[in-house]
Amino acid sequence: MALDERTADAVGYLLRLVDEATAGRVRARLALGAEGAGARRAGDDWDPQVRRQLRAAPASVRFWLLQADDPAVNRLLFDLELLPPGLNHDVVDGVAFAPGSPDRGRSGVLRHDLPAFGPDDPRRGRETDLPGILAALYAAEAAGKPLRPSRRAAAEVRSAYWPEVLAAHRAEPLPGYARWALAERIDCPAELRASFGTHPKFANRLRAAGIIEELGDLVTAVEPARAAMPLLSLVSRIKPGAVAAGVEVLRPLVDAELGRNVEAWAVLAQLLPEFVGSVAELLPLAGAVAGPMREEPPTSGLGHPGPAHPVPAEAVPAHAAAGSAGRP
């Protein structure tokens, strides 16, 4: 079974969660080579695959990586223009982002080699101070199309400004579009975001903007599954231990639905390229389609298990097929 690169990466991540003997059998079954060393780095030279993954990742992933306080990671996010102007200024100034760190929010903590912004650098934004940002957020509602000016003002917020933004909102609630724009910021404090309300429409807007509250939600909320697993892998390489929440959700599913059943792993690999649901939806489906593990799996003349039978179309729920038209 020849797997494309993305599918091989996804299966490879899941194989980290099982014992070495099972992983070896699955790799032989799927003709997978040994697991790579991960992202290749030479100074700030990141693997192109990592760059592609970051560009496609939900926005919250960028903030989780900023919280690693790795100057090389911050430089990568800055160079890829994946941060709003307020955070760009924080990165250039060497602000620390790690939660719970005594240095959190302090400038000059992180060493880096970023040059000062050029006068025409689009990453610098308008360099608006906090009073100007707040005035723009409160005034935007009066505009004919308030979301754009609200987003423009929200993008300028720096890490040190958030307590004062929260205080201003408590004193005089921000208008609806300003709340929407601020909530879309990857570093919007949970307390402030929660104060904006819990209406389903609001939750849908955040999901569309790539805002995920917890890393564990990559398992249940990110679709398709083939995109979620490389993200868990990416974050774990850059910020070791950060994916503990995702692993806590994922490991029991892998054990229960795939385990040592090599054929279930083969079905998983076959479904992955076209499956549009989450990892949490995919694993039970693969286990159910494969059925119970055989005591003695059939082998080919080369001594490896033979090819898996194609997954019957009727075994795959309509919403899991390619495309999203069938999703409820």
mmCIF file of C-alpha atoms in Angstrom:
data_model
loop_
_atom_site.group_PDB
_atom_site.id
_atom_site.type_symbol
_atom_site.label_atom_id
_atom_site.label_comp_id
_atom_site.label_asym_id
_atom_site.label_seq_id
_atom_site.Cartn_x
_atom_site.Cartn_y
_atom_site.Cartn_z
ATOM 1 C CA MET A 1 0.000 0.000 0.000
ATOM 2 C CA ALA A 2 1.696 3.199 -1.159
ATOM 3 C CA LEU A 3 0.807 6.155 1.071
ATOM 4 C CA ASP A 4 1.112 9.777 0.095
ATOM 5 C CA GLU A 5 3.239 12.026 2.276
ATOM 6 C CA ARG A 6 0.419 13.585 4.309
ATOM 7 C CA THR A 7 -1.190 10.237 5.053
ATOM 8 C CA ALA A 8 2.159 8.714 6.000
ATOM 9 C CA ASP A 9 2.808 11.644 8.366
ATOM 10 C CA ALA A 10 -0.600 11.218 9.995
ATOM 11 C CA VAL A 11 -0.238 7.454 10.464
ATOM 12 C CA GLY A 12 3.319 7.985 11.701
ATOM 13 C CA TYR A 13 2.096 10.318 14.429
ATOM 14 C CA LEU A 14 -0.455 7.789 15.684
ATOM 15 C CA LEU A 15 2.187 5.061 15.730
ATOM 16 C CA ARG A 16 4.038 7.023 18.419
ATOM 17 C CA LEU A 17 1.182 6.114 20.747
ATOM 18 C CA VAL A 18 1.602 2.319 20.523
ATOM 19 C CA ASP A 19 4.361 -0.081 21.522
ATOM 20 C CA GLU A 20 7.377 -0.526 19.257
ATOM 21 C CA ALA A 21 6.465 -4.070 18.224
ATOM 22 C CA THR A 22 3.013 -2.999 16.993
ATOM 23 C CA ALA A 23 4.462 0.064 15.274
ATOM 24 C CA GLY A 24 6.986 -2.138 13.481
ATOM 25 C CA ARG A 25 4.315 -4.525 12.206
ATOM 26 C CA VAL A 26 2.156 -1.654 10.984
ATOM 27 C CA ARG A 27 5.100 -0.005 9.247
ATOM 28 C CA ALA A 28 5.912 -3.268 7.486
ATOM 29 C CA ARG A 29 2.236 -3.720 6.529
ATOM 30 C CA LEU A 30 1.981 -0.223 5.086
ATOM 31 C CA ALA A 31 5.502 -0.104 3.621
ATOM 32 C CA LEU A 32 6.364 2.875 5.828
ATOM 33 C CA GLY A 33 9.993 3.662 6.481
ATOM 34 C CA ALA A 34 11.356 4.429 9.919
ATOM 35 C CA GLU A 35 10.030 7.603 11.491
ATOM 36 C CA GLY A 36 11.919 10.692 10.405
ATOM 37 C CA ALA A 37 13.720 12.967 12.777
ATOM 38 C CA GLY A 38 11.021 15.595 12.390
ATOM 39 C CA ALA A 39 11.464 19.126 11.186
ATOM 40 C CA ARG A 40 14.955 19.823 9.971
ATOM 41 C CA ARG A 41 16.463 23.008 11.356
ATOM 42 C CA ALA A 42 19.725 24.721 10.586
ATOM 43 C CA GLY A 43 19.586 27.990 12.459
ATOM 44 C CA ASP A 44 16.355 29.507 11.188
ATOM 45 C CA ASP A 45 16.167 27.222 8.144
ATOM 46 C CA TRP A 46 12.951 25.313 8.669
ATOM 47 C CA ASP A 47 11.748 22.367 6.655
ATOM 48 C CA PRO A 48 9.393 23.570 3.878
ATOM 49 C CA GLN A 49 6.809 21.083 5.135
ATOM 50 C CA VAL A 50 6.721 22.846 8.500
ATOM 51 C CA ARG A 51 6.162 26.147 6.723
ATOM 52 C CA ARG A 52 3.242 24.669 4.758
ATOM 53 C CA GLN A 53 1.739 23.185 7.903
ATOM 54 C CA LEU A 54 1.963 26.473 9.759
ATOM 55 C CA ARG A 55 0.294 28.405 6.959
ATOM 56 C CA ALA A 56 -2.578 25.893 6.860
ATOM 57 C CA ALA A 57 -2.876 25.419 10.636
ATOM 58 C CA PRO A 58 -5.738 26.862 12.695
ATOM 59 C CA ALA A 59 -4.738 30.286 13.959
ATOM 60 C CA SER A 60 -4.549 29.176 17.607
ATOM 61 C CA VAL A 61 -1.620 26.890 16.768
ATOM 62 C CA ARG A 62 0.503 29.996 16.170
ATOM 63 C CA PHE A 63 -0.099 31.258 19.694
ATOM 64 C CA TRP A 64 0.641 27.868 21.270
ATOM 65 C CA LEU A 65 3.976 27.993 19.454
ATOM 66 C CA LEU A 66 4.664 31.559 20.582
ATOM 67 C CA GLN A 67 4.204 30.317 24.134
ATOM 68 C CA ALA A 68 7.233 28.053 23.656
ATOM 69 C CA ASP A 69 9.332 31.246 23.876
ATOM 70 C CA ASP A 70 11.708 29.919 21.246
ATOM 71 C CA PRO A 71 13.251 32.886 19.387
ATOM 72 C CA ALA A 72 13.723 30.776 16.241
ATOM 73 C CA VAL A 73 10.043 29.815 16.239
ATOM 74 C CA ASN A 74 9.025 33.427 16.776
ATOM 75 C CA ARG A 75 11.274 34.455 13.900
ATOM 76 C CA LEU A 76 9.624 31.846 11.674
ATOM 77 C CA LEU A 77 6.106 33.082 12.505
ATOM 78 C CA PHE A 78 7.233 36.663 11.929
ATOM 79 C CA ASP A 79 8.879 35.871 8.602
ATOM 80 C CA LEU A 80 5.829 33.956 7.369
ATOM 81 C CA GLU A 81 3.660 37.015 8.235
ATOM 82 C CA LEU A 82 1.341 34.870 10.352
ATOM 83 C CA LEU A 83 0.935 37.334 13.239
ATOM 84 C CA PRO A 84 -1.087 40.544 13.654
ATOM 85 C CA PRO A 85 0.856 43.827 13.944
ATOM 86 C CA GLY A 86 0.559 43.964 17.739
ATOM 87 C CA LEU A 87 2.230 40.565 18.129
ATOM 88 C CA ASN A 88 4.796 41.406 15.451
ATOM 89 C CA HIS A 89 5.926 44.316 17.607
ATOM 90 C CA ASP A 90 6.048 42.048 20.663
ATOM 91 C CA VAL A 91 8.206 39.518 18.806
ATOM 92 C CA VAL A 92 10.601 42.220 17.594
ATOM 93 C CA ASP A 93 10.835 43.566 21.154
ATOM 94 C CA GLY A 94 11.555 40.106 22.588
ATOM 95 C CA VAL A 95 8.382 39.780 24.681
ATOM 96 C CA ALA A 96 7.953 36.502 26.609
ATOM 97 C CA PHE A 97 4.660 34.643 26.046
ATOM 98 C CA ALA A 98 4.910 31.488 28.202
ATOM 99 C CA PRO A 99 1.893 31.207 30.523
ATOM 100 C CA GLY A 100 2.780 31.333 34.184
ATOM 101 C CA SER A 101 6.292 32.568 33.487
ATOM 102 C CA PRO A 102 7.553 35.396 35.744
ATOM 103 C CA ASP A 103 8.860 36.982 32.543
ATOM 104 C CA ARG A 104 5.504 36.812 30.726
ATOM 105 C CA GLY A 105 4.835 40.063 28.914
ATOM 106 C CA ARG A 106 8.271 41.539 29.590
ATOM 107 C CA SER A 107 10.129 43.004 26.630
ATOM 108 C CA GLY A 108 13.728 42.155 25.890
ATOM 109 C CA VAL A 109 13.571 38.729 27.555
ATOM 110 C CA LEU A 110 14.028 36.711 24.374
ATOM 111 C CA ARG A 111 17.183 37.040 22.291
ATOM 112 C CA HIS A 112 16.609 37.356 18.571
ATOM 113 C CA ASP A 113 18.185 38.806 15.467
ATOM 114 C CA LEU A 114 15.132 40.488 14.003
ATOM 115 C CA PRO A 115 15.864 43.853 12.421
ATOM 116 C CA ALA A 116 13.800 46.901 13.189
ATOM 117 C CA PHE A 117 10.752 47.379 11.013
ATOM 118 C CA GLY A 118 11.340 49.169 7.766
ATOM 119 C CA PRO A 119 9.096 52.178 7.098
ATOM 120 C CA ASP A 120 7.034 50.276 4.534
ATOM 121 C CA ASP A 121 6.967 46.891 6.275
ATOM 122 C CA PRO A 122 3.316 45.740 6.255
ATOM 123 C CA ARG A 123 3.922 43.815 9.488
ATOM 124 C CA ARG A 124 4.293 46.991 11.529
ATOM 125 C CA GLY A 125 0.655 48.077 11.139
ATOM 126 C CA ARG A 126 -0.300 51.572 12.210
ATOM 127 C CA GLU A 127 1.549 51.499 15.577
ATOM 128 C CA THR A 128 -1.500 52.866 17.378
ATOM 129 C CA ASP A 129 -1.287 53.367 21.151
ATOM 130 C CA LEU A 130 -3.875 51.849 23.503
ATOM 131 C CA PRO A 131 -6.124 54.958 23.798
ATOM 132 C CA GLY A 132 -6.237 55.174 20.002
ATOM 133 C CA ILE A 133 -7.068 51.469 19.687
ATOM 134 C CA LEU A 134 -9.881 51.680 22.224
ATOM 135 C CA ALA A 135 -11.304 54.797 20.586
ATOM 136 C CA ALA A 136 -11.299 53.019 17.214
ATOM 137 C CA LEU A 137 -13.001 49.937 18.678
ATOM 138 C CA TYR A 138 -15.785 51.972 20.276
ATOM 139 C CA ALA A 139 -16.222 54.163 17.178
ATOM 140 C CA ALA A 140 -16.216 51.359 14.586
ATOM 141 C CA GLU A 141 -19.861 50.458 15.195
ATOM 142 C CA ALA A 142 -20.922 53.778 13.750
ATOM 143 C CA ALA A 143 -19.279 52.947 10.427
ATOM 144 C CA GLY A 144 -21.267 51.498 7.560
ATOM 145 C CA LYS A 145 -19.230 48.302 7.583
ATOM 146 C CA PRO A 146 -17.890 48.062 11.138
ATOM 147 C CA LEU A 147 -16.136 44.679 11.045
ATOM 148 C CA ARG A 148 -13.184 45.795 8.929
ATOM 149 C CA PRO A 149 -12.232 48.835 11.060
ATOM 150 C CA SER A 150 -12.811 46.738 14.201
ATOM 151 C CA ARG A 151 -10.414 44.063 12.957
ATOM 152 C CA ARG A 152 -7.880 46.692 11.942
ATOM 153 C CA ALA A 153 -7.945 48.189 15.449
ATOM 154 C CA ALA A 154 -7.937 44.793 17.198
ATOM 155 C CA ALA A 155 -4.889 43.713 15.215
ATOM 156 C CA GLU A 156 -2.857 46.505 16.848
ATOM 157 C CA VAL A 157 -3.389 45.274 20.422
ATOM 158 C CA ARG A 158 -0.123 44.297 22.114
ATOM 159 C CA SER A 159 0.206 41.678 24.853
ATOM 160 C CA ALA A 160 0.633 44.306 27.557
ATOM 161 C CA TYR A 161 -2.636 45.995 26.555
ATOM 162 C CA TRP A 162 -5.020 43.121 27.308
ATOM 163 C CA PRO A 163 -5.661 43.897 31.014
ATOM 164 C CA GLU A 164 -6.645 47.444 30.100
ATOM 165 C CA VAL A 165 -8.847 46.272 27.236
ATOM 166 C CA LEU A 166 -10.650 43.990 29.708
ATOM 167 C CA ALA A 167 -11.008 46.830 32.204
ATOM 168 C CA ALA A 168 -12.433 49.128 29.501
ATOM 169 C CA HIS A 169 -14.950 46.466 28.459
ATOM 170 C CA ARG A 170 -16.085 46.017 32.050
ATOM 171 C CA ALA A 171 -16.517 49.767 32.476
ATOM 172 C CA GLU A 172 -18.297 50.221 29.126
ATOM 173 C CA PRO A 173 -19.133 47.064 27.109
ATOM 174 C CA LEU A 174 -17.484 47.072 23.719
ATOM 175 C CA PRO A 175 -19.723 47.048 20.634
ATOM 176 C CA GLY A 176 -20.568 43.728 19.000
ATOM 177 C CA TYR A 177 -18.186 43.932 16.056
ATOM 178 C CA ALA A 178 -15.326 45.023 18.296
ATOM 179 C CA ARG A 179 -15.945 41.982 20.514
ATOM 180 C CA TRP A 180 -15.954 39.745 17.442
ATOM 181 C CA ALA A 181 -12.674 41.204 16.164
ATOM 182 C CA LEU A 182 -10.928 40.960 19.542
ATOM 183 C CA ALA A 183 -12.126 37.404 20.132
ATOM 184 C CA GLU A 184 -10.519 36.392 16.832
ATOM 185 C CA ARG A 185 -7.112 37.449 18.130
ATOM 186 C CA ILE A 186 -5.078 34.308 18.790
ATOM 187 C CA ASP A 187 -3.893 35.702 22.132
ATOM 188 C CA CYS A 188 -7.209 37.102 23.385
ATOM 189 C CA PRO A 189 -7.330 36.181 27.098
ATOM 190 C CA ALA A 190 -9.885 33.486 27.914
ATOM 191 C CA GLU A 191 -11.519 35.725 30.528
ATOM 192 C CA LEU A 192 -12.109 38.503 28.015
ATOM 193 C CA ARG A 193 -13.309 36.120 25.295
ATOM 194 C CA ALA A 194 -15.741 34.463 27.721
ATOM 195 C CA SER A 195 -17.157 37.873 28.686
ATOM 196 C CA PHE A 196 -18.167 38.436 25.065
ATOM 197 C CA GLY A 197 -20.871 35.781 25.248
ATOM 198 C CA THR A 198 -21.530 32.173 24.232
ATOM 199 C CA HIS A 199 -24.081 32.487 21.438
ATOM 200 C CA PRO A 200 -23.758 29.646 18.873
ATOM 201 C CA LYS A 201 -23.167 32.186 16.095
ATOM 202 C CA PHE A 202 -20.254 33.592 18.068
ATOM 203 C CA ALA A 203 -18.783 30.106 18.530
ATOM 204 C CA ASN A 204 -19.139 29.438 14.798
ATOM 205 C CA ARG A 205 -17.308 32.670 13.968
ATOM 206 C CA LEU A 206 -14.412 31.722 16.219
ATOM 207 C CA ARG A 207 -14.226 28.251 14.701
ATOM 208 C CA ALA A 208 -14.154 29.778 11.218
ATOM 209 C CA ALA A 209 -11.296 32.047 12.338
ATOM 210 C CA GLY A 210 -9.276 29.025 13.510
ATOM 211 C CA ILE A 211 -9.639 29.722 17.238
ATOM 212 C CA ILE A 212 -9.386 26.527 19.288
ATOM 213 C CA GLU A 213 -9.523 26.759 23.059
ATOM 214 C CA GLU A 214 -7.518 23.639 23.910
ATOM 215 C CA LEU A 215 -4.890 21.575 22.141
ATOM 216 C CA GLY A 216 -6.981 18.492 22.856
ATOM 217 C CA ASP A 217 -9.624 19.943 20.548
ATOM 218 C CA LEU A 218 -7.354 19.182 17.587
ATOM 219 C CA VAL A 219 -8.560 15.595 18.007
ATOM 220 C CA THR A 220 -12.258 16.383 18.062
ATOM 221 C CA ALA A 221 -12.655 19.736 16.297
ATOM 222 C CA VAL A 222 -10.102 19.929 13.467
ATOM 223 C CA GLU A 223 -11.216 18.464 10.165
ATOM 224 C CA PRO A 224 -10.099 16.629 8.164
ATOM 225 C CA ALA A 225 -8.337 14.144 10.449
ATOM 226 C CA ARG A 226 -5.322 14.021 8.143
ATOM 227 C CA ALA A 227 -4.656 17.698 8.948
ATOM 228 C CA ALA A 228 -5.014 17.377 12.725
ATOM 229 C CA MET A 229 -2.391 14.715 13.379
ATOM 230 C CA PRO A 230 0.526 16.481 11.669
ATOM 231 C CA LEU A 231 -0.386 19.592 13.691
ATOM 232 C CA LEU A 232 -0.117 17.639 16.933
ATOM 233 C CA SER A 233 3.215 16.342 15.714
ATOM 234 C CA LEU A 234 4.405 19.815 14.722
ATOM 235 C CA VAL A 235 3.511 21.389 18.070
ATOM 236 C CA SER A 236 5.086 18.515 20.011
ATOM 237 C CA ARG A 237 8.386 18.916 18.123
ATOM 238 C CA ILE A 238 8.578 22.650 18.773
ATOM 239 C CA LYS A 239 7.007 22.776 22.232
ATOM 240 C CA PRO A 240 7.543 19.402 23.937
ATOM 241 C CA GLY A 241 4.747 18.507 26.314
ATOM 242 C CA ALA A 242 2.293 20.982 24.789
ATOM 243 C CA VAL A 243 0.197 18.245 23.199
ATOM 244 C CA ALA A 244 -0.426 16.363 26.439
ATOM 245 C CA ALA A 245 -4.117 17.276 26.303
ATOM 246 C CA GLY A 246 -4.407 15.943 22.765
ATOM 247 C CA VAL A 247 -2.593 12.735 23.675
ATOM 248 C CA GLU A 248 -4.876 12.207 26.671
ATOM 249 C CA VAL A 249 -7.845 12.243 24.298
ATOM 250 C CA LEU A 250 -6.147 10.308 21.510
ATOM 251 C CA ARG A 251 -4.277 7.473 23.209
ATOM 252 C CA PRO A 252 -7.373 5.694 24.625
ATOM 253 C CA LEU A 253 -9.036 5.929 21.207
ATOM 254 C CA VAL A 254 -6.010 4.427 19.480
ATOM 255 C CA ASP A 255 -5.809 1.637 22.069
ATOM 256 C CA ALA A 256 -9.513 0.828 21.872
ATOM 257 C CA GLU A 257 -10.132 1.129 18.135
ATOM 258 C CA LEU A 258 -6.803 0.179 16.522
ATOM 259 C CA GLY A 259 -4.554 -1.349 19.150
ATOM 260 C CA ARG A 260 -2.495 -4.244 17.767
ATOM 261 C CA ASN A 261 -4.941 -4.877 14.903
ATOM 262 C CA VAL A 262 -2.741 -4.314 11.857
ATOM 263 C CA GLU A 263 -5.719 -4.570 9.494
ATOM 264 C CA ALA A 264 -7.460 -1.741 11.365
ATOM 265 C CA TRP A 265 -4.370 0.385 10.749
ATOM 266 C CA ALA A 266 -4.504 -0.551 7.065
ATOM 267 C CA VAL A 267 -8.151 0.530 6.871
ATOM 268 C CA LEU A 268 -7.262 3.770 8.653
ATOM 269 C CA ALA A 269 -4.585 4.512 6.040
ATOM 270 C CA GLN A 270 -7.039 3.720 3.249
ATOM 271 C CA LEU A 271 -9.740 6.026 4.628
ATOM 272 C CA LEU A 272 -7.513 8.954 5.608
ATOM 273 C CA PRO A 273 -6.997 10.692 2.231
ATOM 274 C CA GLU A 274 -10.713 11.252 1.601
ATOM 275 C CA PHE A 275 -12.103 11.337 5.148
ATOM 276 C CA VAL A 276 -13.508 14.751 6.047
ATOM 277 C CA GLY A 277 -14.383 14.128 9.690
ATOM 278 C CA SER A 278 -12.273 14.462 12.834
ATOM 279 C CA VAL A 279 -9.762 12.007 14.265
ATOM 280 C CA ALA A 280 -12.277 11.090 16.954
ATOM 281 C CA GLU A 281 -14.734 10.061 14.222
ATOM 282 C CA LEU A 282 -12.192 8.268 12.064
ATOM 283 C CA LEU A 283 -10.665 5.839 14.569
ATOM 284 C CA PRO A 284 -13.905 4.045 15.562
ATOM 285 C CA LEU A 285 -14.857 3.780 11.896
ATOM 286 C CA ALA A 286 -11.531 2.173 10.960
ATOM 287 C CA GLY A 287 -11.832 -0.310 13.813
ATOM 288 C CA ALA A 288 -15.408 -1.207 12.902
ATOM 289 C CA VAL A 289 -14.634 -1.707 9.211
ATOM 290 C CA ALA A 290 -11.591 -3.887 9.954
ATOM 291 C CA GLY A 291 -13.427 -6.068 12.453
ATOM 292 C CA PRO A 292 -11.768 -8.155 15.192
ATOM 293 C CA MET A 293 -8.047 -8.798 14.952
ATOM 294 C CA ARG A 294 -7.142 -12.105 13.332
ATOM 295 C CA GLU A 295 -4.947 -14.457 15.289
ATOM 296 C CA GLU A 296 -2.792 -15.245 12.244
ATOM 297 C CA PRO A 297 -2.992 -12.509 9.586
ATOM 298 C CA PRO A 298 -2.550 -13.865 6.045
ATOM 299 C CA THR A 299 0.872 -13.194 4.564
ATOM 300 C CA SER A 300 2.109 -12.645 1.055
ATOM 301 C CA GLY A 301 4.943 -14.625 -0.496
ATOM 302 C CA LEU A 302 7.340 -11.949 0.791
ATOM 303 C CA GLY A 303 6.439 -12.764 4.366
ATOM 304 C CA HIS A 304 4.419 -9.580 4.940
ATOM 305 C CA PRO A 305 0.673 -9.433 5.480
ATOM 306 C CA GLY A 306 -1.190 -9.286 2.188
ATOM 307 C CA PRO A 307 -3.020 -6.217 0.912
ATOM 308 C CA ALA A 308 -6.107 -5.087 2.735
ATOM 309 C CA HIS A 309 -9.450 -5.630 1.084
ATOM 310 C CA PRO A 310 -10.863 -2.335 -0.233
ATOM 311 C CA VAL A 311 -13.187 -0.636 2.222
ATOM 312 C CA PRO A 312 -16.777 -1.165 1.036
ATOM 313 C CA ALA A 313 -18.389 2.158 0.154
ATOM 314 C CA GLU A 314 -21.433 1.340 2.267
ATOM 315 C CA ALA A 315 -19.187 0.999 5.330
ATOM 316 C CA VAL A 316 -18.257 4.672 5.214
ATOM 317 C CA PRO A 317 -20.868 7.121 6.543
ATOM 318 C CA ALA A 318 -22.023 9.661 3.986
ATOM 319 C CA HIS A 319 -20.622 12.584 5.977
ATOM 320 C CA ALA A 320 -17.185 10.961 6.031
ATOM 321 C CA ALA A 321 -16.868 10.751 2.258
ATOM 322 C CA ALA A 322 -14.923 13.348 0.285
ATOM 323 C CA GLY A 323 -16.577 16.720 0.203
ATOM 324 C CA SER A 324 -18.828 18.192 2.846
ATOM 325 C CA ALA A 325 -22.219 18.128 1.160
ATOM 326 C CA GLY A 326 -23.288 15.097 3.163
ATOM 327 C CA ARG A 327 -22.309 16.458 6.555
ATOM 328 C CA PRO A 328 -25.201 17.182 8.846
#
